[in-house]
Structures are given as C-alpha cells and as structure tokens.
PDB file of C-alpha atoms in Angstrom:
ATOM      1  CA  MET A 101       0.070   0.044  -0.095  1.00 38.00           C
ATOM      2  CA  ALA A 102       1.466   3.595  -0.726  1.00 44.00           C
ATOM      3  CA  PRO A 103       2.096   5.840   1.865  1.00 50.00           C
ATOM      4  CA  HIS A 104      -0.658   7.870   3.201  1.00 55.00           C
ATOM      5  CA  ASP A 105      -0.210  11.417   2.080  1.00 61.00           C
ATOM      6  CA  ALA A 106      -1.992  13.826   4.022  1.00 63.00           C
ATOM      7  CA  VAL A 107      -2.088  16.840   1.966  1.00 62.00           C
ATOM      8  CA  LEU A 108      -5.736  18.114   2.852  1.00 71.00           C
ATOM      9  CA  GLY A 109      -7.271  18.697   6.218  1.00 84.00           C
ATOM     10  CA  TRP A 110      -4.672  20.564   8.062  1.00 93.00           C
ATOM     11  CA  ASP A 111      -6.735  23.830   8.394  1.00 93.00           C
ATOM     12  CA  GLU A 112      -9.275  21.988  10.717  1.00 94.00           C
ATOM     13  CA  GLY A 113      -9.171  22.617  14.502  1.00 94.00           C
ATOM     14  CA  SER A 114      -9.538  19.003  15.346  1.00 93.00           C
ATOM     15  CA  THR A 115      -6.512  18.117  13.287  1.00 94.00           C
ATOM     16  CA  ALA A 116      -4.493  21.087  14.897  1.00 95.00           C
ATOM     17  CA  GLU A 117      -5.185  20.002  18.359  1.00 95.00           C
ATOM     18  CA  ALA A 118      -4.842  16.454  17.960  1.00 95.00           C
ATOM     19  CA  TYR A 119      -1.455  17.046  15.985  1.00 95.00           C
ATOM     20  CA  ALA A 120       0.128  19.437  18.953  1.00 94.00           C
ATOM     21  CA  ALA A 121      -1.043  16.807  21.311  1.00 95.00           C
ATOM     22  CA  PHE A 122       0.941  14.284  19.624  1.00 96.00           C
ATOM     23  CA  THR A 123       4.012  16.545  19.517  1.00 95.00           C
ATOM     24  CA  ARG A 124       3.606  16.971  23.046  1.00 93.00           C
ATOM     25  CA  ASP A 125       3.310  13.263  24.032  1.00 96.00           C
ATOM     26  CA  TYR A 126       5.747  11.546  21.431  1.00 96.00           C
ATOM     27  CA  PRO A 127       9.158  12.603  20.373  1.00 94.00           C
ATOM     28  CA  MET A 128       8.893  12.043  16.424  1.00 94.00           C
ATOM     29  CA  TYR A 129       8.358  15.482  15.318  1.00 95.00           C
ATOM     30  CA  SER A 130      10.639  17.196  17.903  1.00 95.00           C
ATOM     31  CA  ALA A 131      13.263  14.653  17.184  1.00 96.00           C
ATOM     32  CA  THR A 132      13.203  15.041  13.527  1.00 97.00           C
ATOM     33  CA  SER A 133      13.195  18.838  13.874  1.00 98.00           C
ATOM     34  CA  ARG A 134      16.288  18.723  16.054  1.00 98.00           C
ATOM     35  CA  ASP A 135      18.223  17.016  13.648  1.00 98.00           C
ATOM     36  CA  LEU A 136      17.151  19.040  10.710  1.00 98.00           C
ATOM     37  CA  ALA A 137      18.065  22.119  12.920  1.00 98.00           C
ATOM     38  CA  GLU A 138      21.472  20.753  13.759  1.00 98.00           C
ATOM     39  CA  ARG A 139      22.236  20.087  10.243  1.00 98.00           C
ATOM     40  CA  ALA A 140      21.200  23.670   9.294  1.00 98.00           C
ATOM     41  CA  HIS A 141      24.252  25.127  11.116  1.00 98.00           C
ATOM     42  CA  LEU A 142      22.423  27.969  12.739  1.00 98.00           C
ATOM     43  CA  ALA A 143      24.932  29.171  15.164  1.00 95.00           C
ATOM     44  CA  GLY A 144      25.638  32.383  12.999  1.00 94.00           C
ATOM     45  CA  SER A 145      22.316  32.725  11.659  1.00 98.00           C
ATOM     46  CA  ARG A 146      20.448  36.314  11.342  1.00 98.00           C
ATOM     47  CA  LEU A 147      16.990  35.085   9.578  1.00 98.00           C
ATOM     48  CA  VAL A 148      15.627  31.207   9.314  1.00 98.00           C
ATOM     49  CA  VAL A 149      12.621  30.086   7.776  1.00 98.00           C
ATOM     50  CA  ASP A 150      10.669  27.070   9.425  1.00 98.00           C
ATOM     51  CA  LEU A 151       8.946  26.191   6.165  1.00 98.00           C
ATOM     52  CA  CYS A 152       5.480  24.238   6.319  1.00 98.00           C
ATOM     53  CA  GLY A 153       5.876  24.944   9.781  1.00 98.00           C
ATOM     54  CA  GLY A 154       2.584  24.002  11.293  1.00 96.00           C
ATOM     55  CA  ALA A 155       2.291  24.398  14.956  1.00 96.00           C
ATOM     56  CA  GLY A 156       5.768  25.349  15.516  1.00 96.00           C
ATOM     57  CA  ALA A 157       7.533  21.910  16.462  1.00 96.00           C
ATOM     58  CA  THR A 158      10.305  22.868  13.972  1.00 98.00           C
ATOM     59  CA  ALA A 159      10.585  26.360  15.007  1.00 98.00           C
ATOM     60  CA  GLU A 160      11.088  25.328  18.684  1.00 97.00           C
ATOM     61  CA  ALA A 161      14.017  23.217  17.584  1.00 98.00           C
ATOM     62  CA  ILE A 162      15.358  26.162  15.609  1.00 98.00           C
ATOM     63  CA  LEU A 163      14.987  28.832  18.228  1.00 98.00           C
ATOM     64  CA  ALA A 164      16.873  26.447  20.515  1.00 97.00           C
ATOM     65  CA  LEU A 165      19.961  26.583  18.272  1.00 98.00           C
ATOM     66  CA  ALA A 166      19.636  30.060  16.765  1.00 97.00           C
ATOM     67  CA  PRO A 167      21.299  33.009  18.165  1.00 97.00           C
ATOM     68  CA  ALA A 168      19.807  35.373  20.539  1.00 96.00           C
ATOM     69  CA  GLN A 169      19.321  38.008  17.729  1.00 96.00           C
ATOM     70  CA  ALA A 170      18.093  35.818  15.151  1.00 98.00           C
ATOM     71  CA  ARG A 171      14.757  36.026  13.739  1.00 98.00           C
ATOM     72  CA  VAL A 172      12.499  32.888  12.847  1.00 98.00           C
ATOM     73  CA  VAL A 173       9.701  33.031  10.311  1.00 98.00           C
ATOM     74  CA  SER A 174       7.318  29.896  10.670  1.00 98.00           C
ATOM     75  CA  LEU A 175       5.379  29.740   7.212  1.00 98.00           C
ATOM     76  CA  ASP A 176       2.299  27.573   6.775  1.00 98.00           C
ATOM     77  CA  SER A 177      -0.964  27.519   4.860  1.00 97.00           C
ATOM     78  CA  ALA A 178      -2.963  26.277   7.670  1.00 97.00           C
ATOM     79  CA  ALA A 179      -4.140  29.140  10.235  1.00 97.00           C
ATOM     80  CA  ALA A 180      -5.784  26.300  12.386  1.00 97.00           C
ATOM     81  CA  MET A 181      -2.081  24.784  12.806  1.00 97.00           C
ATOM     82  CA  GLN A 182      -0.791  28.432  13.546  1.00 97.00           C
ATOM     83  CA  ARG A 183      -3.407  29.301  15.745  1.00 97.00           C
ATOM     84  CA  VAL A 184      -2.231  26.354  18.047  1.00 96.00           C
ATOM     85  CA  GLY A 185       1.442  27.207  17.958  1.00 96.00           C
ATOM     86  CA  ARG A 186       0.632  30.762  18.836  1.00 96.00           C
ATOM     87  CA  ARG A 187      -0.733  29.474  22.137  1.00 94.00           C
ATOM     88  CA  THR A 188       2.266  27.036  22.963  1.00 91.00           C
ATOM     89  CA  VAL A 189       5.381  28.679  21.170  1.00 95.00           C
ATOM     90  CA  SER A 190       6.066  31.986  22.748  1.00 91.00           C
ATOM     91  CA  ASP A 191       9.096  33.704  21.652  1.00 95.00           C
ATOM     92  CA  ALA A 192       9.801  37.128  20.578  1.00 96.00           C
ATOM     93  CA  ARG A 193      11.989  36.086  17.808  1.00 97.00           C
ATOM     94  CA  LEU A 194       9.274  34.154  16.134  1.00 98.00           C
ATOM     95  CA  THR A 195       6.912  35.455  13.475  1.00 98.00           C
ATOM     96  CA  TRP A 196       3.966  33.516  12.153  1.00 98.00           C
ATOM     97  CA  VAL A 197       3.132  33.736   8.314  1.00 98.00           C
ATOM     98  CA  THR A 198      -0.147  32.085   6.937  1.00 98.00           C
ATOM     99  CA  ALA A 199       0.805  31.549   3.093  1.00 98.00           C
ATOM    100  CA  SER A 200       1.556  28.486   1.068  1.00 98.00           C
ATOM    101  CA  ALA A 201       5.217  27.303   0.654  1.00 98.00           C
ATOM    102  CA  GLU A 202       5.183  28.245  -2.779  1.00 98.00           C
ATOM    103  CA  ASP A 203       4.614  31.872  -1.964  1.00 98.00           C
ATOM    104  CA  LEU A 204       7.585  31.928   0.324  1.00 98.00           C
ATOM    105  CA  ALA A 205       9.374  34.704  -1.734  1.00 98.00           C
ATOM    106  CA  ASP A 206       6.465  37.121  -1.218  1.00 98.00           C
ATOM    107  CA  HIS A 207       6.872  36.956   2.435  1.00 98.00           C
ATOM    108  CA  VAL A 208      10.738  37.123   3.251  1.00 97.00           C
ATOM    109  CA  PRO A 209      13.537  39.148   1.450  1.00 95.00           C
ATOM    110  CA  ALA A 210      15.102  37.930  -1.124  1.00 94.00           C
ATOM    111  CA  GLY A 211      18.853  36.703  -0.543  1.00 95.00           C
ATOM    112  CA  GLY A 212      18.336  37.601   3.184  1.00 96.00           C
ATOM    113  CA  VAL A 213      17.404  34.056   4.485  1.00 98.00           C
ATOM    114  CA  ASP A 214      20.493  32.017   6.250  1.00 98.00           C
ATOM    115  CA  ALA A 215      18.541  28.606   6.401  1.00 98.00           C
ATOM    116  CA  VAL A 216      15.262  27.209   5.544  1.00 98.00           C
ATOM    117  CA  VAL A 217      13.942  24.354   7.319  1.00 98.00           C
ATOM    118  CA  CYS A 218      11.073  21.803   6.223  1.00 98.00           C
ATOM    119  CA  ASN A 219      10.147  19.020   8.369  1.00 98.00           C
ATOM    120  CA  SER A 220       8.053  16.224   7.129  1.00 96.00           C
ATOM    121  CA  ALA A 221       6.315  18.193   4.432  1.00 97.00           C
ATOM    122  CA  ILE A 222       8.145  18.846   1.255  1.00 98.00           C
ATOM    123  CA  TRP A 223       6.433  16.243  -0.861  1.00 97.00           C
ATOM    124  CA  LYS A 224       3.178  17.813   0.151  1.00 96.00           C
ATOM    125  CA  THR A 225       3.976  20.813  -2.046  1.00 97.00           C
ATOM    126  CA  HIS A 226       4.625  21.645  -5.671  1.00 98.00           C
ATOM    127  CA  VAL A 227       8.255  21.038  -5.206  1.00 98.00           C
ATOM    128  CA  PRO A 228       9.715  22.613  -8.383  1.00 98.00           C
ATOM    129  CA  ASP A 229       7.986  25.874  -7.390  1.00 98.00           C
ATOM    130  CA  VAL A 230       9.099  25.746  -3.835  1.00 98.00           C
ATOM    131  CA  PHE A 231      12.529  24.920  -4.540  1.00 98.00           C
ATOM    132  CA  ALA A 232      12.808  27.996  -6.854  1.00 98.00           C
ATOM    133  CA  ALA A 233      11.492  29.995  -3.928  1.00 98.00           C
ATOM    134  CA  VAL A 234      13.753  28.914  -1.526  1.00 98.00           C
ATOM    135  CA  ARG A 235      16.630  29.603  -4.093  1.00 98.00           C
ATOM    136  CA  GLN A 236      15.354  33.245  -4.300  1.00 98.00           C
ATOM    137  CA  VAL A 237      15.138  33.768  -0.674  1.00 98.00           C
ATOM    138  CA  LEU A 238      18.217  32.028   0.544  1.00 98.00           C
ATOM    139  CA  ARG A 239      21.771  34.098   0.503  1.00 97.00           C
ATOM    140  CA  PRO A 240      24.680  32.837  -1.269  1.00 97.00           C
ATOM    141  CA  GLY A 241      25.857  29.865   0.669  1.00 97.00           C
ATOM    142  CA  GLY A 242      22.319  29.593   2.679  1.00 98.00           C
ATOM    143  CA  LEU A 243      21.262  26.007   3.495  1.00 98.00           C
ATOM    144  CA  PHE A 244      18.174  24.310   2.768  1.00 98.00           C
ATOM    145  CA  VAL A 245      17.486  21.291   4.960  1.00 98.00           C
ATOM    146  CA  PHE A 246      14.695  19.122   4.697  1.00 98.00           C
ATOM    147  CA  ASN A 247      13.295  15.420   5.173  1.00 98.00           C
ATOM    148  CA  VAL A 248      11.349  13.021   3.054  1.00 98.00           C
ATOM    149  CA  GLY A 249       9.442  10.166   4.424  1.00 96.00           C
ATOM    150  CA  GLY A 250      10.824   6.804   3.341  1.00 96.00           C
ATOM    151  CA  GLY A 251       7.872   5.474   1.397  1.00 94.00           C
ATOM    152  CA  PHE A 252       7.796   8.760  -0.279  1.00 96.00           C
ATOM    153  CA  ALA A 253      11.329   8.530  -1.145  1.00 97.00           C
ATOM    154  CA  GLY A 254      11.404   5.013  -1.888  1.00 96.00           C
ATOM    155  CA  VAL A 255      14.096   4.234   0.799  1.00 96.00           C
ATOM    156  CA  ARG A 256      13.957   1.547   3.410  1.00 92.00           C
ATOM    157  CA  LEU A 257      16.849   0.999   5.946  1.00 92.00           C
ATOM    158  CA  ASP A 258      17.662  -2.758   6.780  1.00 85.00           C
ATOM    159  CA  ASP A 259      16.627  -1.814  10.578  1.00 74.00           C
ATOM    160  CA  GLU A 260      12.951  -0.932   9.293  1.00 76.00           C
ATOM    161  CA  LYS A 261      12.849  -4.241   7.266  1.00 66.00           C
ATOM    162  CA  ALA A 262      14.347  -6.335  10.009  1.00 64.00           C
ATOM    163  CA  GLY A 263      11.784  -5.033  12.477  1.00 54.00           C
ATOM    164  CA  ARG A 264       8.452  -6.028  10.681  1.00 59.00           C
ATOM    165  CA  THR A 265       8.301  -9.579  11.973  1.00 60.00           C
ATOM    166  CA  LYS A 266       4.627  -9.557  12.869  1.00 80.00           C
ATOM    167  CA  PRO A 267       1.642  -7.722  11.033  1.00 90.00           C
ATOM    168  CA  SER A 268       1.861  -3.828  11.155  1.00 92.00           C
ATOM    169  CA  LEU A 269      -0.741  -1.826  12.594  1.00 96.00           C
ATOM    170  CA  ASN A 270      -1.558  -0.585   9.151  1.00 94.00           C
ATOM    171  CA  SER A 271      -1.895  -4.250   7.971  1.00 94.00           C
ATOM    172  CA  LEU A 272      -4.012  -4.745  10.941  1.00 97.00           C
ATOM    173  CA  ILE A 273      -6.427  -1.650  10.381  1.00 98.00           C
ATOM    174  CA  GLN A 274      -6.820  -3.224   6.809  1.00 95.00           C
ATOM    175  CA  GLN A 275      -7.739  -6.333   8.133  1.00 96.00           C
ATOM    176  CA  VAL A 276     -10.240  -5.197  10.854  1.00 98.00           C
ATOM    177  CA  ALA A 277     -11.934  -2.725   8.334  1.00 98.00           C
ATOM    178  CA  ALA A 278     -12.452  -5.586   5.767  1.00 97.00           C
ATOM    179  CA  ARG A 279     -13.775  -7.852   8.419  1.00 97.00           C
ATOM    180  CA  ASP A 280     -16.346  -5.377  10.227  1.00 98.00           C
ATOM    181  CA  TYR A 281     -16.933  -3.003   7.395  1.00 97.00           C
ATOM    182  CA  GLY A 282     -16.540  -4.755   4.313  1.00 96.00           C
ATOM    183  CA  TYR A 283     -13.647  -2.723   3.147  1.00 96.00           C
ATOM    184  CA  THR A 284     -11.640  -3.468   0.084  1.00 93.00           C
ATOM    185  CA  PRO A 285      -8.080  -2.169  -0.276  1.00 87.00           C
ATOM    186  CA  PRO A 286      -7.578  -0.094  -3.480  1.00 81.00           C
ATOM    187  CA  PRO A 287      -4.997  -1.612  -6.216  1.00 79.00           C
ATOM    188  CA  SER A 288      -1.492  -1.103  -5.166  1.00 71.00           C
ATOM    189  CA  ASP A 289       0.146   2.162  -6.446  1.00 62.00           C
ATOM    190  CA  GLU A 290       2.608   1.118  -9.311  1.00 65.00           C
ATOM    191  CA  THR A 291       3.892   4.572 -10.146  1.00 76.00           C
ATOM    192  CA  GLY A 292       6.732   4.559  -7.538  1.00 87.00           C
ATOM    193  CA  PRO A 293       7.936   6.645  -4.950  1.00 94.00           C
ATOM    194  CA  LYS A 294       6.553  10.385  -5.102  1.00 94.00           C
ATOM    195  CA  LEU A 295      10.110  12.309  -4.480  1.00 97.00           C
ATOM    196  CA  PRO A 296      12.959  10.065  -4.414  1.00 97.00           C
ATOM    197  CA  LEU A 297      16.469  11.284  -4.608  1.00 97.00           C
ATOM    198  CA  GLU A 298      16.767  11.267  -8.182  1.00 97.00           C
ATOM    199  CA  ALA A 299      13.949  13.666  -8.590  1.00 98.00           C
ATOM    200  CA  VAL A 300      15.260  15.955  -5.563  1.00 98.00           C
ATOM    201  CA  ALA A 301      18.398  16.189  -7.477  1.00 98.00           C
ATOM    202  CA  GLU A 302      16.719  17.188 -10.841  1.00 98.00           C
ATOM    203  CA  HIS A 303      14.533  19.792  -9.291  1.00 98.00           C
ATOM    204  CA  MET A 304      17.258  21.229  -7.176  1.00 97.00           C
ATOM    205  CA  SER A 305      19.613  21.688 -10.281  1.00 97.00           C
ATOM    206  CA  ALA A 306      16.705  23.086 -12.185  1.00 98.00           C
ATOM    207  CA  ALA A 307      16.149  25.508  -9.190  1.00 98.00           C
ATOM    208  CA  GLY A 308      19.730  26.619  -9.006  1.00 97.00           C
ATOM    209  CA  LEU A 309      20.564  24.895  -5.866  1.00 98.00           C
ATOM    210  CA  SER A 310      23.314  22.446  -4.989  1.00 98.00           C
ATOM    211  CA  VAL A 311      22.894  19.090  -3.013  1.00 98.00           C
ATOM    212  CA  LEU A 312      25.874  19.196  -0.274  1.00 98.00           C
ATOM    213  CA  ASP A 313      24.622  15.989   1.553  1.00 98.00           C
ATOM    214  CA  THR A 314      22.085  13.208   1.797  1.00 98.00           C
ATOM    215  CA  GLU A 315      21.730  10.618   4.438  1.00 98.00           C
ATOM    216  CA  ILE A 316      18.958   7.902   4.804  1.00 97.00           C
ATOM    217  CA  VAL A 317      18.325   7.850   8.855  1.00 97.00           C
ATOM    218  CA  ALA A 318      16.161   5.940  11.213  1.00 95.00           C
ATOM    219  CA  GLN A 319      13.313   7.077  13.252  1.00 94.00           C
ATOM    220  CA  HIS A 320      12.607   4.892  16.270  1.00 94.00           C
ATOM    221  CA  GLY A 321       9.345   4.578  17.876  1.00 94.00           C
ATOM    222  CA  THR A 322       6.709   2.379  19.492  1.00 96.00           C
ATOM    223  CA  VAL A 323       3.261   0.973  18.376  1.00 96.00           C
ATOM    224  CA  ALA A 324       1.660   3.237  20.789  1.00 97.00           C
ATOM    225  CA  GLU A 325       3.362   6.001  19.216  1.00 97.00           C
ATOM    226  CA  LYS A 326       1.979   4.881  15.815  1.00 97.00           C
ATOM    227  CA  ALA A 327      -1.495   4.428  16.660  1.00 98.00           C
ATOM    228  CA  ALA A 328      -1.494   8.007  18.436  1.00 98.00           C
ATOM    229  CA  TRP A 329      -0.356   9.394  15.228  1.00 97.00           C
ATOM    230  CA  LEU A 330      -2.916   7.404  13.143  1.00 97.00           C
ATOM    231  CA  SER A 331      -5.534   8.872  15.672  1.00 97.00           C
ATOM    232  CA  ILE A 332      -4.580  12.535  14.203  1.00 96.00           C
ATOM    233  CA  PRO A 333      -7.589  12.855  11.834  1.00 94.00           C
ATOM    234  CA  VAL A 334      -5.586  13.742   8.344  1.00 93.00           C
ATOM    235  CA  PHE A 335      -3.615  10.496   9.195  1.00 95.00           C
ATOM    236  CA  ALA A 336      -6.397   8.057  10.075  1.00 96.00           C
ATOM    237  CA  ARG A 337      -7.039   5.301   8.011  1.00 95.00           C
ATOM    238  CA  PRO A 338      -8.322   3.448   5.773  1.00 94.00           C
ATOM    239  CA  ASP A 339      -9.258   5.724   2.981  1.00 89.00           C
ATOM    240  CA  GLY A 340     -12.389   5.638   1.736  1.00 89.00           C
ATOM    241  CA  ASP A 341     -16.025   6.687   2.882  1.00 91.00           C
ATOM    242  CA  PHE A 342     -15.350   6.258   6.523  1.00 95.00           C
ATOM    243  CA  THR A 343     -16.418   8.846   9.389  1.00 95.00           C
ATOM    244  CA  HIS A 344     -13.847   9.628  11.601  1.00 95.00           C
ATOM    245  CA  THR A 345     -15.673   7.628  14.512  1.00 97.00           C
ATOM    246  CA  GLN A 346     -15.468   4.760  12.179  1.00 98.00           C
ATOM    247  CA  ARG A 347     -11.740   4.991  11.547  1.00 97.00           C
ATOM    248  CA  MET A 348     -11.114   5.474  15.433  1.00 98.00           C
ATOM    249  CA  ASP A 349     -13.058   2.373  15.854  1.00 98.00           C
ATOM    250  CA  ILE A 350     -11.369   0.417  13.475  1.00 98.00           C
ATOM    251  CA  LEU A 351      -7.930   1.649  14.964  1.00 98.00           C
ATOM    252  CA  SER A 352      -8.975   0.748  18.537  1.00 98.00           C
ATOM    253  CA  LYS A 353      -9.625  -2.681  17.420  1.00 98.00           C
ATOM    254  CA  ALA A 354      -6.581  -3.296  15.465  1.00 98.00           C
ATOM    255  CA  TYR A 355      -4.388  -1.774  18.408  1.00 98.00           C
ATOM    256  CA  ALA A 356      -5.834  -4.349  20.669  1.00 98.00           C
ATOM    257  CA  LEU A 357      -4.294  -7.103  18.832  1.00 97.00           C
ATOM    258  CA  THR A 358      -0.626  -5.371  18.905  1.00 96.00           C
ATOM    259  CA  SER A 359       2.100  -4.771  21.542  1.00 96.00           C
ATOM    260  CA  PRO A 360       1.815  -1.503  22.430  1.00 96.00           C
ATOM    261  CA  ASP A 361       5.629  -1.335  23.519  1.00 96.00           C
ATOM    262  CA  ALA A 362       6.704  -2.995  20.488  1.00 94.00           C
ATOM    263  CA  PRO A 363       9.288  -1.016  18.644  1.00 93.00           C
ATOM    264  CA  THR A 364       8.887   0.553  15.175  1.00 93.00           C
ATOM    265  CA  VAL A 365      11.567   1.924  12.947  1.00 93.00           C
ATOM    266  CA  THR A 366      10.685   4.215   9.698  1.00 93.00           C
ATOM    267  CA  SER A 367      13.106   5.463   7.365  1.00 96.00           C
ATOM    268  CA  TRP A 368      13.658   9.221   6.144  1.00 97.00           C
ATOM    269  CA  LEU A 369      15.938  10.576   3.556  1.00 98.00           C
ATOM    270  CA  VAL A 370      17.448  13.798   4.629  1.00 98.00           C
ATOM    271  CA  VAL A 371      18.635  16.456   2.194  1.00 98.00           C
ATOM    272  CA  VAL A 372      21.157  19.419   2.805  1.00 98.00           C
ATOM    273  CA  ALA A 373      21.332  21.950  -0.241  1.00 98.00           C
ATOM    274  CA  GLU A 374      22.982  25.101  -0.654  1.00 98.00           C
ATOM    275  CA  ARG A 375      22.657  28.194  -2.715  1.00 98.00           C
ATOM    276  CA  PRO A 376      25.850  28.264  -4.173  1.00 97.00           C
ATOM    277  CA  TRP A 377      28.288  31.055  -3.365  1.00 92.00           C
ATOM    278  CA  GLY A 378      29.178  33.598  -6.191  1.00 78.00           C
ATOM    279  CA  GLU A 379      25.646  33.730  -7.500  1.00 66.00           C
ATOM    280  CA  ARG A 380      23.679  36.970  -7.663  1.00 61.00           C
TER     281      ARG A 380
END
C-alpha cells in the first residue's frame, strides 16, 4: 500500500489540536525537527525560515539553536495549525506567516535568509516551485535542509525491514476494516515513489541549488506512538467513505491486537542543499 499522503485537512481545528497533543506526548516531530535544525548550522544565523511549520515543533528546535538576535519565520498555509502554535510557542524572535510554501518569496526578503528548514512536508508541495522560491530567498551559501518520508522517497533501511516480523498496525487496520466494514483495499500504486532522490536532484539543479549531503536515517518509536499518530484526523486510516468515528473504532480494534511497547522503525531521506556562493 502506498504511504498515506495527508495533503488536505490541516486547516481544521480538530486536526490542529490532535497534532499538537501528539507532538507534546511523543518525540517523533521534536526529534526530526532537532535533527534538521542541527544540520542547518544555525549558530551564525540572522534569519531562518521554518517552511510548512505547522504548530511550531520545528520552530522550537530552530529557536533553541539560533542566536539571540536571530529572527525565525514559521510559514504555513493552515491558519488552524498556527493558532495552536501561537498558544504553545512563545518567543519574541518568532513570526507566524500564513501562506503557502510556493509563495515563500513573497513574505521574506530575497537573498536575506540564512537557512530554510522543512520537516515532514516537502512532498506535499509543488516541489519545483518551492525549490525555486527557496533559492530566491536564500543568501549565497545559505542552507536548505529537509526530509522526505521513506515511503515517499522510496528508501528503507535494513533496521526497518528487520523490525517487521509481525503484522504492522497498518495491516491490522486493513484486516479489521475488511472484517467489520466490508472494506476492500484499493489496488496498489505502481507509479513508484513520489519524491526519490533522483527527482530531488533534478528539481534542485533546475532551481539553481546544489545538493551538499544526503543521508537515510532511522526514526525509532513504538506501536503506541504509531497508534497516536494515526488518531490525528489527517492520518487516520483506511481511506474511503468512513467517518472519523468509524476509523477510530477500526484503529482501536487493530491496536488491541498489538503490543503497544513493540518497537517500530521508519526510514527518512534527509537532504542538505545550498544556494551556491558567487551567485547574484
């Protein structure tokens, strides 16, 4: 089954509140945010963009590493996510901008940004336009750091493969949905990964950015964390004509068949790119 691509639904209050609760209770977004922020080398930064920043988990990681005089802009198209973020992330250096990632260059000065960081979202955007906008706002030598979920990048570490000795929670969800609701899974997607490294490199080149480094990293969690993530409305499964209440019923029954503390491993492609020096 293709990975679940939650493009729509972020500007809903229920999603924003559930997402914020998840980031408070589980380490996935804080850990991936911290990883990206560290790779952005923020010690000398004056202006940093948290792209597709949601409720501010990545902005918090950036603020923890950025200098006291630095400014951080968290840009996201979902006002509901930012409303939650304004309640929970309080720092005078942070500015919230409600806009799409493709319109980034309309909201920050061209050539004035030291780093752009994007956690768990780049494949949800129109990538060529976003890369072009990032190149426009970065100063020469400025860094663009982002990650792509393994399913969307077409990468999977051996640790992830080795950890799948029992049916995954996703598989159990499909089984329960079929048993209790007559669900028939859609045909498997044979089109290949949405944003593999080869496509990233092509889009980077077209935008005038240079790839400095790539790495496939493992994110470790538990089945309990996975279940909590799947309870966020935009991630709830299965697809199809189900209410959220029905999806939560399916999730509860599938989760009861698991060991909550069982470890899970997911793979991520991490990319560090640069606007080359010597360009105007």
